[in-house]
Amino acid sequence: MPKSQEIVLAEPRGFCAGVDRAIEIVERALTKFGRPIYVRHEIVHNTYVVNDLKAKGAIFIEELSDVPAGATLVFSAHGVSKAIQDEAKQRGFNIFDATCPLVTKVHVEVAKLHREGFEFIMIGHKGHPEVEGTMGQLDRGIHLVEDVEDVARVSPAQTAKLAVVTQTTLSVDDAAEILAAVKRRFPNVREPKQQDICYATQNRQDAVKVLAPNVDVMVVVGSLSSSNSNRLREVAQRLGTDAYMVDSPDDLKPEWFAGKSRVGLTAGASAPEILVTQVIERLRALGAVSVRSMPGVLETVHFPLPMGLGDKSMQAAG
């Protein structure tokens, strides 16, 4: 590494309000009800966070049959299908829903328009838990498209009442391209009143668009399973900047930084700041000499906790 190497931090980066809320729900449930607390799917897509909560007493499961009767169960930030909600109620669990409120907003919109006779085209990634949760709000009439080619193949039963929704963690540019193809094929399609892609995803991508052209290499802190982290890497690469995603400082390779004088650093919405700090320490060990933050949007969004886990209930429990 050149001796003058500088690290430039993207702003904003890291945890969003939905992730903060989801982790706090699990931690408060552990405090109030004791271990173990069962969580359906990874609470957020980050290895460090999941391992930290496991150490505190959280047990992550995919099948509700793995949860004992009467146990406390938390739904992950990605949301779940109606079938999962119904099964959990039938099994009598003590349930706390950590679904991000911005995902819940999409679920509510789907349910409302379905009652009005709408079918849906959903823009998203097949197999992602958020997509499965949103599509699982209905038993029919919702069609997934992953790319422009899918739009040409999709065949709703009717087009008079057709609406489009999107996964909240997509690339803004990708979603816009696919939405344009949907509108070309179905000119009367109903769009969301507000874009479904969440504020945090948008802000982090916008920050990378500003930062990437001004650095020699970009590092994105995030797990491979994290959709929004993957999109940050792709945004930088599209701008012609070498970009790598790391789950921990151990993933950094010295050759990525050979001859590079400026390193951009960001983190996905599910990646904790402690990992960013550890990556900075590793980059310093590799030769970086200074760190500065770029100017960026200040995020002040805060989502309330579910009933039964708020401050008053915790004081009462204590």
mmCIF file of C-alpha atoms in Angstrom:
data_model
loop_
_atom_site.group_PDB
_atom_site.id
_atom_site.type_symbol
_atom_site.label_atom_id
_atom_site.label_comp_id
_atom_site.label_asym_id
_atom_site.label_seq_id
_atom_site.Cartn_x
_atom_site.Cartn_y
_atom_site.Cartn_z
ATOM 1 C CA MET A 1 0.000 0.000 0.000
ATOM 2 C CA PRO A 2 1.232 3.517 -0.743
ATOM 3 C CA LYS A 3 2.239 5.343 2.441
ATOM 4 C CA SER A 4 -0.288 8.122 1.717
ATOM 5 C CA GLN A 5 -3.226 5.776 1.647
ATOM 6 C CA GLU A 6 -6.522 7.229 2.832
ATOM 7 C CA ILE A 7 -9.764 5.525 3.878
ATOM 8 C CA VAL A 8 -12.950 7.435 3.022
ATOM 9 C CA LEU A 9 -16.091 6.372 4.879
ATOM 10 C CA ALA A 10 -19.470 6.523 3.147
ATOM 11 C CA GLU A 11 -22.270 8.390 4.907
ATOM 12 C CA PRO A 12 -24.722 6.972 5.707
ATOM 13 C CA ARG A 13 -23.705 3.346 6.124
ATOM 14 C CA GLY A 14 -24.534 0.377 8.328
ATOM 15 C CA PHE A 15 -27.609 -0.250 10.455
ATOM 16 C CA CYS A 16 -30.949 1.172 9.376
ATOM 17 C CA ALA A 17 -33.920 1.784 11.682
ATOM 18 C CA GLY A 18 -35.563 -1.529 10.739
ATOM 19 C CA VAL A 19 -32.440 -3.535 11.598
ATOM 20 C CA ASP A 20 -31.921 -1.614 14.851
ATOM 21 C CA ARG A 21 -35.516 -2.377 15.817
ATOM 22 C CA ALA A 22 -35.310 -6.095 14.900
ATOM 23 C CA ILE A 23 -32.155 -6.683 16.957
ATOM 24 C CA GLU A 24 -33.586 -4.738 19.898
ATOM 25 C CA ILE A 25 -36.757 -6.866 19.803
ATOM 26 C CA VAL A 26 -34.703 -10.063 20.193
ATOM 27 C CA GLU A 27 -32.503 -8.579 22.933
ATOM 28 C CA ARG A 28 -35.471 -7.223 24.899
ATOM 29 C CA ALA A 29 -37.353 -10.514 24.535
ATOM 30 C CA LEU A 30 -34.303 -12.328 25.955
ATOM 31 C CA THR A 31 -34.178 -9.880 28.878
ATOM 32 C CA LYS A 32 -37.897 -10.147 29.612
ATOM 33 C CA PHE A 33 -38.578 -13.843 29.001
ATOM 34 C CA GLY A 34 -35.149 -15.416 29.436
ATOM 35 C CA ARG A 35 -33.336 -17.769 27.114
ATOM 36 C CA PRO A 36 -34.011 -19.344 24.758
ATOM 37 C CA ILE A 37 -35.904 -17.067 22.373
ATOM 38 C CA TYR A 38 -36.686 -18.636 18.994
ATOM 39 C CA VAL A 39 -36.264 -16.586 15.817
ATOM 40 C CA ARG A 40 -37.673 -17.674 12.487
ATOM 41 C CA HIS A 41 -34.918 -17.179 9.893
ATOM 42 C CA GLU A 42 -31.869 -14.984 10.496
ATOM 43 C CA ILE A 43 -33.188 -11.864 12.244
ATOM 44 C CA VAL A 44 -31.140 -9.829 9.734
ATOM 45 C CA HIS A 45 -28.735 -11.089 7.100
ATOM 46 C CA ASN A 46 -25.460 -10.629 8.942
ATOM 47 C CA THR A 47 -23.245 -13.388 10.312
ATOM 48 C CA TYR A 48 -21.785 -11.293 13.168
ATOM 49 C CA VAL A 49 -25.217 -10.169 14.397
ATOM 50 C CA VAL A 50 -26.679 -13.688 14.243
ATOM 51 C CA ASN A 51 -23.711 -15.221 16.093
ATOM 52 C CA ASP A 52 -23.867 -12.485 18.743
ATOM 53 C CA LEU A 53 -27.569 -13.161 19.387
ATOM 54 C CA LYS A 54 -26.956 -16.929 19.433
ATOM 55 C CA ALA A 55 -24.415 -16.381 22.204
ATOM 56 C CA LYS A 56 -27.046 -14.417 24.144
ATOM 57 C CA GLY A 57 -29.600 -17.238 23.867
ATOM 58 C CA ALA A 58 -31.418 -16.855 20.561
ATOM 59 C CA ILE A 59 -32.124 -20.019 18.567
ATOM 60 C CA PHE A 60 -32.627 -19.524 14.826
ATOM 61 C CA ILE A 61 -35.022 -21.909 13.095
ATOM 62 C CA GLU A 62 -36.713 -22.215 9.693
ATOM 63 C CA GLU A 63 -39.498 -24.671 10.600
ATOM 64 C CA LEU A 64 -42.030 -23.805 13.285
ATOM 65 C CA SER A 65 -42.153 -27.498 14.209
ATOM 66 C CA ASP A 66 -38.705 -26.944 15.759
ATOM 67 C CA VAL A 67 -40.171 -24.511 18.331
ATOM 68 C CA PRO A 68 -41.562 -25.969 21.594
ATOM 69 C CA ALA A 69 -45.167 -25.186 22.539
ATOM 70 C CA GLY A 70 -45.503 -22.009 24.590
ATOM 71 C CA ALA A 71 -42.107 -20.646 23.537
ATOM 72 C CA THR A 72 -41.443 -17.029 22.565
ATOM 73 C CA LEU A 73 -41.002 -16.626 18.799
ATOM 74 C CA VAL A 74 -39.730 -13.621 16.835
ATOM 75 C CA PHE A 75 -40.369 -13.164 13.106
ATOM 76 C CA SER A 76 -37.317 -11.798 11.254
ATOM 77 C CA ALA A 77 -37.053 -8.297 9.786
ATOM 78 C CA HIS A 78 -37.809 -9.670 6.309
ATOM 79 C CA GLY A 79 -41.432 -10.564 7.104
ATOM 80 C CA VAL A 80 -43.310 -13.851 6.800
ATOM 81 C CA SER A 81 -46.202 -15.260 4.808
ATOM 82 C CA LYS A 82 -49.797 -15.456 6.032
ATOM 83 C CA ALA A 83 -49.377 -19.230 6.297
ATOM 84 C CA ILE A 84 -46.442 -18.846 8.718
ATOM 85 C CA GLN A 85 -48.351 -16.254 10.781
ATOM 86 C CA ASP A 86 -51.402 -18.517 10.985
ATOM 87 C CA GLU A 87 -49.374 -21.615 11.894
ATOM 88 C CA ALA A 88 -47.506 -19.718 14.630
ATOM 89 C CA LYS A 89 -50.805 -18.547 16.150
ATOM 90 C CA GLN A 90 -52.264 -22.061 15.991
ATOM 91 C CA ARG A 91 -49.211 -23.453 17.791
ATOM 92 C CA GLY A 92 -49.780 -20.962 20.611
ATOM 93 C CA PHE A 93 -46.399 -19.234 20.606
ATOM 94 C CA ASN A 94 -45.753 -15.917 22.338
ATOM 95 C CA ILE A 95 -45.110 -13.973 19.107
ATOM 96 C CA PHE A 96 -43.219 -10.749 18.450
ATOM 97 C CA ASP A 97 -43.067 -9.504 14.882
ATOM 98 C CA ALA A 98 -39.758 -7.844 13.959
ATOM 99 C CA THR A 99 -40.793 -7.323 10.319
ATOM 100 C CA CYS A 100 -39.426 -3.974 9.139
ATOM 101 C CA PRO A 101 -42.324 -1.489 9.084
ATOM 102 C CA LEU A 102 -41.400 -0.584 5.498
ATOM 103 C CA VAL A 103 -41.934 -4.233 4.503
ATOM 104 C CA THR A 104 -45.175 -4.322 6.493
ATOM 105 C CA LYS A 105 -46.307 -1.268 4.489
ATOM 106 C CA VAL A 106 -45.946 -3.329 1.299
ATOM 107 C CA HIS A 107 -47.895 -6.224 2.878
ATOM 108 C CA VAL A 108 -50.722 -3.863 3.875
ATOM 109 C CA GLU A 109 -50.876 -2.374 0.382
ATOM 110 C CA VAL A 110 -51.008 -5.835 -1.215
ATOM 111 C CA ALA A 111 -53.841 -6.922 1.082
ATOM 112 C CA LYS A 112 -55.805 -3.713 0.468
ATOM 113 C CA LEU A 113 -55.527 -3.807 -3.324
ATOM 114 C CA HIS A 114 -56.219 -7.553 -3.412
ATOM 115 C CA ARG A 115 -59.560 -6.858 -1.729
ATOM 116 C CA GLU A 116 -60.229 -4.370 -4.538
ATOM 117 C CA GLY A 117 -59.623 -7.077 -7.153
ATOM 118 C CA PHE A 118 -56.016 -6.325 -8.129
ATOM 119 C CA GLU A 119 -53.379 -8.778 -9.280
ATOM 120 C CA PHE A 120 -49.706 -7.977 -8.696
ATOM 121 C CA ILE A 121 -46.342 -8.039 -10.364
ATOM 122 C CA MET A 122 -43.562 -8.182 -7.770
ATOM 123 C CA ILE A 123 -40.048 -7.075 -8.703
ATOM 124 C CA GLY A 124 -37.559 -9.013 -6.558
ATOM 125 C CA HIS A 125 -35.171 -11.930 -6.139
ATOM 126 C CA LYS A 126 -36.623 -15.437 -6.097
ATOM 127 C CA GLY A 127 -36.037 -17.240 -2.806
ATOM 128 C CA HIS A 128 -35.294 -14.102 -0.776
ATOM 129 C CA PRO A 129 -37.276 -14.294 2.493
ATOM 130 C CA GLU A 130 -38.763 -10.829 2.000
ATOM 131 C CA VAL A 131 -40.087 -11.835 -1.421
ATOM 132 C CA GLU A 132 -41.475 -15.091 -0.021
ATOM 133 C CA GLY A 133 -43.159 -13.153 2.788
ATOM 134 C CA THR A 134 -44.752 -10.566 0.501
ATOM 135 C CA MET A 135 -45.881 -13.083 -2.112
ATOM 136 C CA GLY A 136 -47.162 -15.250 0.728
ATOM 137 C CA GLN A 137 -49.656 -12.552 1.739
ATOM 138 C CA LEU A 138 -51.874 -13.948 -1.049
ATOM 139 C CA ASP A 139 -52.682 -17.466 -2.203
ATOM 140 C CA ARG A 140 -52.913 -16.369 -5.848
ATOM 141 C CA GLY A 141 -52.580 -13.411 -8.194
ATOM 142 C CA ILE A 142 -49.022 -12.255 -7.449
ATOM 143 C CA HIS A 143 -46.304 -12.841 -10.069
ATOM 144 C CA LEU A 144 -42.548 -12.487 -9.512
ATOM 145 C CA VAL A 145 -40.268 -10.857 -12.080
ATOM 146 C CA GLU A 146 -36.503 -10.788 -11.514
ATOM 147 C CA ASP A 147 -35.424 -9.030 -14.724
ATOM 148 C CA VAL A 148 -36.672 -7.415 -17.913
ATOM 149 C CA GLU A 149 -36.874 -10.809 -19.658
ATOM 150 C CA ASP A 150 -39.296 -12.051 -16.987
ATOM 151 C CA VAL A 151 -41.600 -9.114 -17.706
ATOM 152 C CA ALA A 152 -42.105 -10.358 -21.271
ATOM 153 C CA ARG A 153 -43.098 -13.804 -19.971
ATOM 154 C CA VAL A 154 -45.393 -12.905 -17.083
ATOM 155 C CA SER A 155 -49.064 -13.754 -17.666
ATOM 156 C CA PRO A 156 -51.551 -12.287 -15.160
ATOM 157 C CA ALA A 157 -55.123 -13.568 -15.405
ATOM 158 C CA GLN A 158 -56.337 -10.018 -16.106
ATOM 159 C CA THR A 159 -54.705 -6.649 -16.727
ATOM 160 C CA ALA A 160 -57.555 -4.229 -15.978
ATOM 161 C CA LYS A 161 -56.507 -4.160 -12.314
ATOM 162 C CA LEU A 162 -52.768 -4.734 -12.085
ATOM 163 C CA ALA A 163 -50.386 -3.254 -9.509
ATOM 164 C CA VAL A 164 -46.617 -3.449 -9.057
ATOM 165 C CA VAL A 165 -44.675 -3.826 -5.800
ATOM 166 C CA THR A 166 -40.955 -4.260 -5.217
ATOM 167 C CA GLN A 167 -38.598 -5.889 -2.734
ATOM 168 C CA THR A 168 -37.367 -3.080 -0.471
ATOM 169 C CA THR A 169 -33.638 -3.881 -0.773
ATOM 170 C CA LEU A 170 -33.197 -3.821 -4.553
ATOM 171 C CA SER A 171 -30.855 -1.673 -6.588
ATOM 172 C CA VAL A 172 -32.726 1.536 -7.323
ATOM 173 C CA ASP A 173 -31.443 1.507 -10.925
ATOM 174 C CA ASP A 174 -32.295 -2.160 -11.519
ATOM 175 C CA ALA A 175 -35.800 -1.705 -10.148
ATOM 176 C CA ALA A 176 -36.353 1.380 -12.309
ATOM 177 C CA GLU A 177 -35.301 -0.520 -15.441
ATOM 178 C CA ILE A 178 -37.636 -3.442 -14.685
ATOM 179 C CA LEU A 179 -40.495 -1.108 -13.726
ATOM 180 C CA ALA A 180 -40.088 0.702 -17.055
ATOM 181 C CA ALA A 181 -40.435 -2.646 -18.841
ATOM 182 C CA VAL A 182 -43.569 -3.445 -16.802
ATOM 183 C CA LYS A 183 -45.081 -0.070 -17.739
ATOM 184 C CA ARG A 184 -44.290 -0.585 -21.420
ATOM 185 C CA ARG A 185 -46.101 -3.915 -21.411
ATOM 186 C CA PHE A 186 -48.901 -2.893 -19.038
ATOM 187 C CA PRO A 187 -49.370 0.889 -19.495
ATOM 188 C CA ASN A 188 -52.200 1.099 -16.933
ATOM 189 C CA VAL A 189 -50.327 -0.708 -14.138
ATOM 190 C CA ARG A 190 -50.714 0.896 -10.735
ATOM 191 C CA GLU A 191 -47.448 2.000 -9.137
ATOM 192 C CA PRO A 192 -46.872 2.372 -5.393
ATOM 193 C CA LYS A 193 -47.793 5.814 -4.038
ATOM 194 C CA GLN A 194 -44.290 5.956 -2.619
ATOM 195 C CA GLN A 195 -41.391 3.927 -3.937
ATOM 196 C CA ASP A 196 -41.181 0.578 -2.108
ATOM 197 C CA ILE A 197 -37.368 0.612 -2.035
ATOM 198 C CA CYS A 198 -36.542 1.729 1.486
ATOM 199 C CA TYR A 199 -34.977 5.047 2.413
ATOM 200 C CA ALA A 200 -31.880 3.353 3.861
ATOM 201 C CA THR A 201 -31.235 1.245 0.748
ATOM 202 C CA GLN A 202 -31.626 4.372 -1.396
ATOM 203 C CA ASN A 203 -29.372 6.516 0.837
ATOM 204 C CA ARG A 204 -26.588 3.916 0.976
ATOM 205 C CA GLN A 205 -26.648 3.433 -2.792
ATOM 206 C CA ASP A 206 -26.635 7.194 -3.369
ATOM 207 C CA ALA A 207 -23.609 7.541 -1.064
ATOM 208 C CA VAL A 208 -21.713 4.854 -3.000
ATOM 209 C CA LYS A 209 -22.561 6.593 -6.291
ATOM 210 C CA VAL A 210 -20.888 9.744 -4.946
ATOM 211 C CA LEU A 211 -17.943 7.983 -3.291
ATOM 212 C CA ALA A 212 -17.004 5.223 -5.768
ATOM 213 C CA PRO A 213 -15.789 7.477 -8.632
ATOM 214 C CA ASN A 214 -13.491 9.279 -6.168
ATOM 215 C CA VAL A 215 -11.683 6.233 -4.770
ATOM 216 C CA ASP A 216 -9.448 3.519 -6.244
ATOM 217 C CA VAL A 217 -11.213 0.588 -4.583
ATOM 218 C CA MET A 218 -14.453 0.118 -2.601
ATOM 219 C CA VAL A 219 -14.943 -2.240 0.331
ATOM 220 C CA VAL A 220 -18.499 -3.134 1.364
ATOM 221 C CA VAL A 221 -18.961 -4.678 4.814
ATOM 222 C CA GLY A 222 -21.817 -7.172 4.610
ATOM 223 C CA SER A 223 -22.711 -10.851 4.475
ATOM 224 C CA LEU A 224 -23.187 -12.701 1.196
ATOM 225 C CA SER A 225 -26.826 -13.348 2.106
ATOM 226 C CA SER A 226 -27.515 -9.606 2.447
ATOM 227 C CA SER A 227 -29.364 -8.305 -0.600
ATOM 228 C CA ASN A 228 -28.743 -4.615 0.073
ATOM 229 C CA SER A 229 -25.007 -5.216 0.706
ATOM 230 C CA ASN A 230 -24.650 -7.050 -2.605
ATOM 231 C CA ARG A 231 -26.361 -4.151 -4.359
ATOM 232 C CA LEU A 232 -23.825 -1.677 -2.891
ATOM 233 C CA ARG A 233 -20.962 -3.696 -4.374
ATOM 234 C CA GLU A 234 -22.731 -3.825 -7.754
ATOM 235 C CA VAL A 235 -23.369 -0.050 -7.742
ATOM 236 C CA ALA A 236 -19.645 0.631 -7.265
ATOM 237 C CA GLN A 237 -18.641 -1.904 -9.913
ATOM 238 C CA ARG A 238 -21.014 -0.382 -12.463
ATOM 239 C CA LEU A 239 -19.246 2.919 -11.964
ATOM 240 C CA GLY A 240 -15.976 1.220 -12.915
ATOM 241 C CA THR A 241 -14.515 0.985 -9.420
ATOM 242 C CA ASP A 242 -13.040 -2.265 -8.096
ATOM 243 C CA ALA A 243 -15.344 -3.353 -5.265
ATOM 244 C CA TYR A 244 -15.256 -6.214 -2.782
ATOM 245 C CA MET A 245 -17.634 -7.421 -0.081
ATOM 246 C CA VAL A 246 -16.303 -8.699 3.234
ATOM 247 C CA ASP A 247 -18.062 -10.380 6.155
ATOM 248 C CA SER A 248 -15.172 -9.635 8.515
ATOM 249 C CA PRO A 249 -11.688 -8.047 8.439
ATOM 250 C CA ASP A 250 -10.226 -11.520 7.878
ATOM 251 C CA ASP A 251 -11.702 -11.469 4.351
ATOM 252 C CA LEU A 252 -9.554 -8.506 3.261
ATOM 253 C CA LYS A 253 -6.799 -9.411 0.792
ATOM 254 C CA PRO A 254 -3.657 -7.217 0.660
ATOM 255 C CA GLU A 255 -3.469 -7.500 -3.146
ATOM 256 C CA TRP A 256 -6.761 -5.601 -3.493
ATOM 257 C CA PHE A 257 -4.981 -2.486 -2.239
ATOM 258 C CA ALA A 258 -1.602 -2.776 -4.003
ATOM 259 C CA GLY A 259 -0.815 0.566 -5.605
ATOM 260 C CA LYS A 260 -4.145 2.068 -4.500
ATOM 261 C CA SER A 261 -4.022 5.356 -2.613
ATOM 262 C CA ARG A 262 -7.681 5.855 -1.680
ATOM 263 C CA VAL A 263 -10.059 3.204 -0.287
ATOM 264 C CA GLY A 264 -13.814 3.770 -0.003
ATOM 265 C CA LEU A 265 -15.564 1.935 2.839
ATOM 266 C CA THR A 266 -19.281 1.376 3.388
ATOM 267 C CA ALA A 267 -21.522 -1.158 5.119
ATOM 268 C CA GLY A 268 -24.862 -2.713 4.290
ATOM 269 C CA ALA A 269 -27.948 -1.905 6.365
ATOM 270 C CA SER A 270 -27.562 -5.127 8.387
ATOM 271 C CA ALA A 271 -23.812 -4.740 9.121
ATOM 272 C CA PRO A 272 -22.821 -3.386 12.571
ATOM 273 C CA GLU A 273 -20.410 -0.477 12.973
ATOM 274 C CA ILE A 274 -18.068 -2.648 15.064
ATOM 275 C CA LEU A 275 -17.188 -4.539 11.852
ATOM 276 C CA VAL A 276 -16.438 -1.252 10.074
ATOM 277 C CA THR A 277 -14.099 -0.344 12.951
ATOM 278 C CA GLN A 278 -12.375 -3.728 12.705
ATOM 279 C CA VAL A 279 -11.960 -3.347 8.931
ATOM 280 C CA ILE A 280 -10.410 0.106 9.444
ATOM 281 C CA GLU A 281 -7.941 -1.399 11.953
ATOM 282 C CA ARG A 282 -7.000 -4.103 9.449
ATOM 283 C CA LEU A 283 -6.567 -1.540 6.660
ATOM 284 C CA ARG A 284 -4.311 0.506 8.963
ATOM 285 C CA ALA A 285 -2.253 -2.627 9.559
ATOM 286 C CA LEU A 286 -1.954 -2.967 5.777
ATOM 287 C CA GLY A 287 -0.665 0.603 5.497
ATOM 288 C CA ALA A 288 -3.548 3.071 5.554
ATOM 289 C CA VAL A 289 -2.593 6.256 7.394
ATOM 290 C CA SER A 290 -5.751 8.394 7.539
ATOM 291 C CA VAL A 291 -9.537 8.064 7.797
ATOM 292 C CA ARG A 292 -12.182 10.636 6.960
ATOM 293 C CA SER A 293 -15.938 10.603 6.390
ATOM 294 C CA MET A 294 -17.628 11.977 3.303
ATOM 295 C CA PRO A 295 -20.561 14.357 3.849
ATOM 296 C CA GLY A 296 -23.904 12.574 3.649
ATOM 297 C CA VAL A 297 -27.555 12.350 4.618
ATOM 298 C CA LEU A 298 -28.258 12.255 8.355
ATOM 299 C CA GLU A 299 -30.841 9.553 9.067
ATOM 300 C CA THR A 300 -33.231 10.221 11.962
ATOM 301 C CA VAL A 301 -35.865 7.516 11.302
ATOM 302 C CA HIS A 302 -36.912 5.513 14.363
ATOM 303 C CA PHE A 303 -39.501 2.736 14.511
ATOM 304 C CA PRO A 304 -41.389 1.934 17.734
ATOM 305 C CA LEU A 305 -41.135 -1.478 19.361
ATOM 306 C CA PRO A 306 -44.089 -3.907 19.442
ATOM 307 C CA MET A 307 -46.539 -3.862 22.354
ATOM 308 C CA GLY A 308 -45.120 -5.749 25.296
ATOM 309 C CA LEU A 309 -41.479 -4.849 24.653
ATOM 310 C CA GLY A 310 -41.523 -1.058 24.998
ATOM 311 C CA ASP A 311 -39.890 0.893 27.805
ATOM 312 C CA LYS A 312 -42.909 0.834 30.115
ATOM 313 C CA SER A 313 -43.358 -2.924 29.830
ATOM 314 C CA MET A 314 -39.654 -3.463 30.509
ATOM 315 C CA GLN A 315 -39.823 -1.273 33.626
ATOM 316 C CA ALA A 316 -42.863 -3.219 34.802
ATOM 317 C CA ALA A 317 -41.040 -6.500 34.139
ATOM 318 C CA GLY A 318 -38.004 -5.275 36.018
#
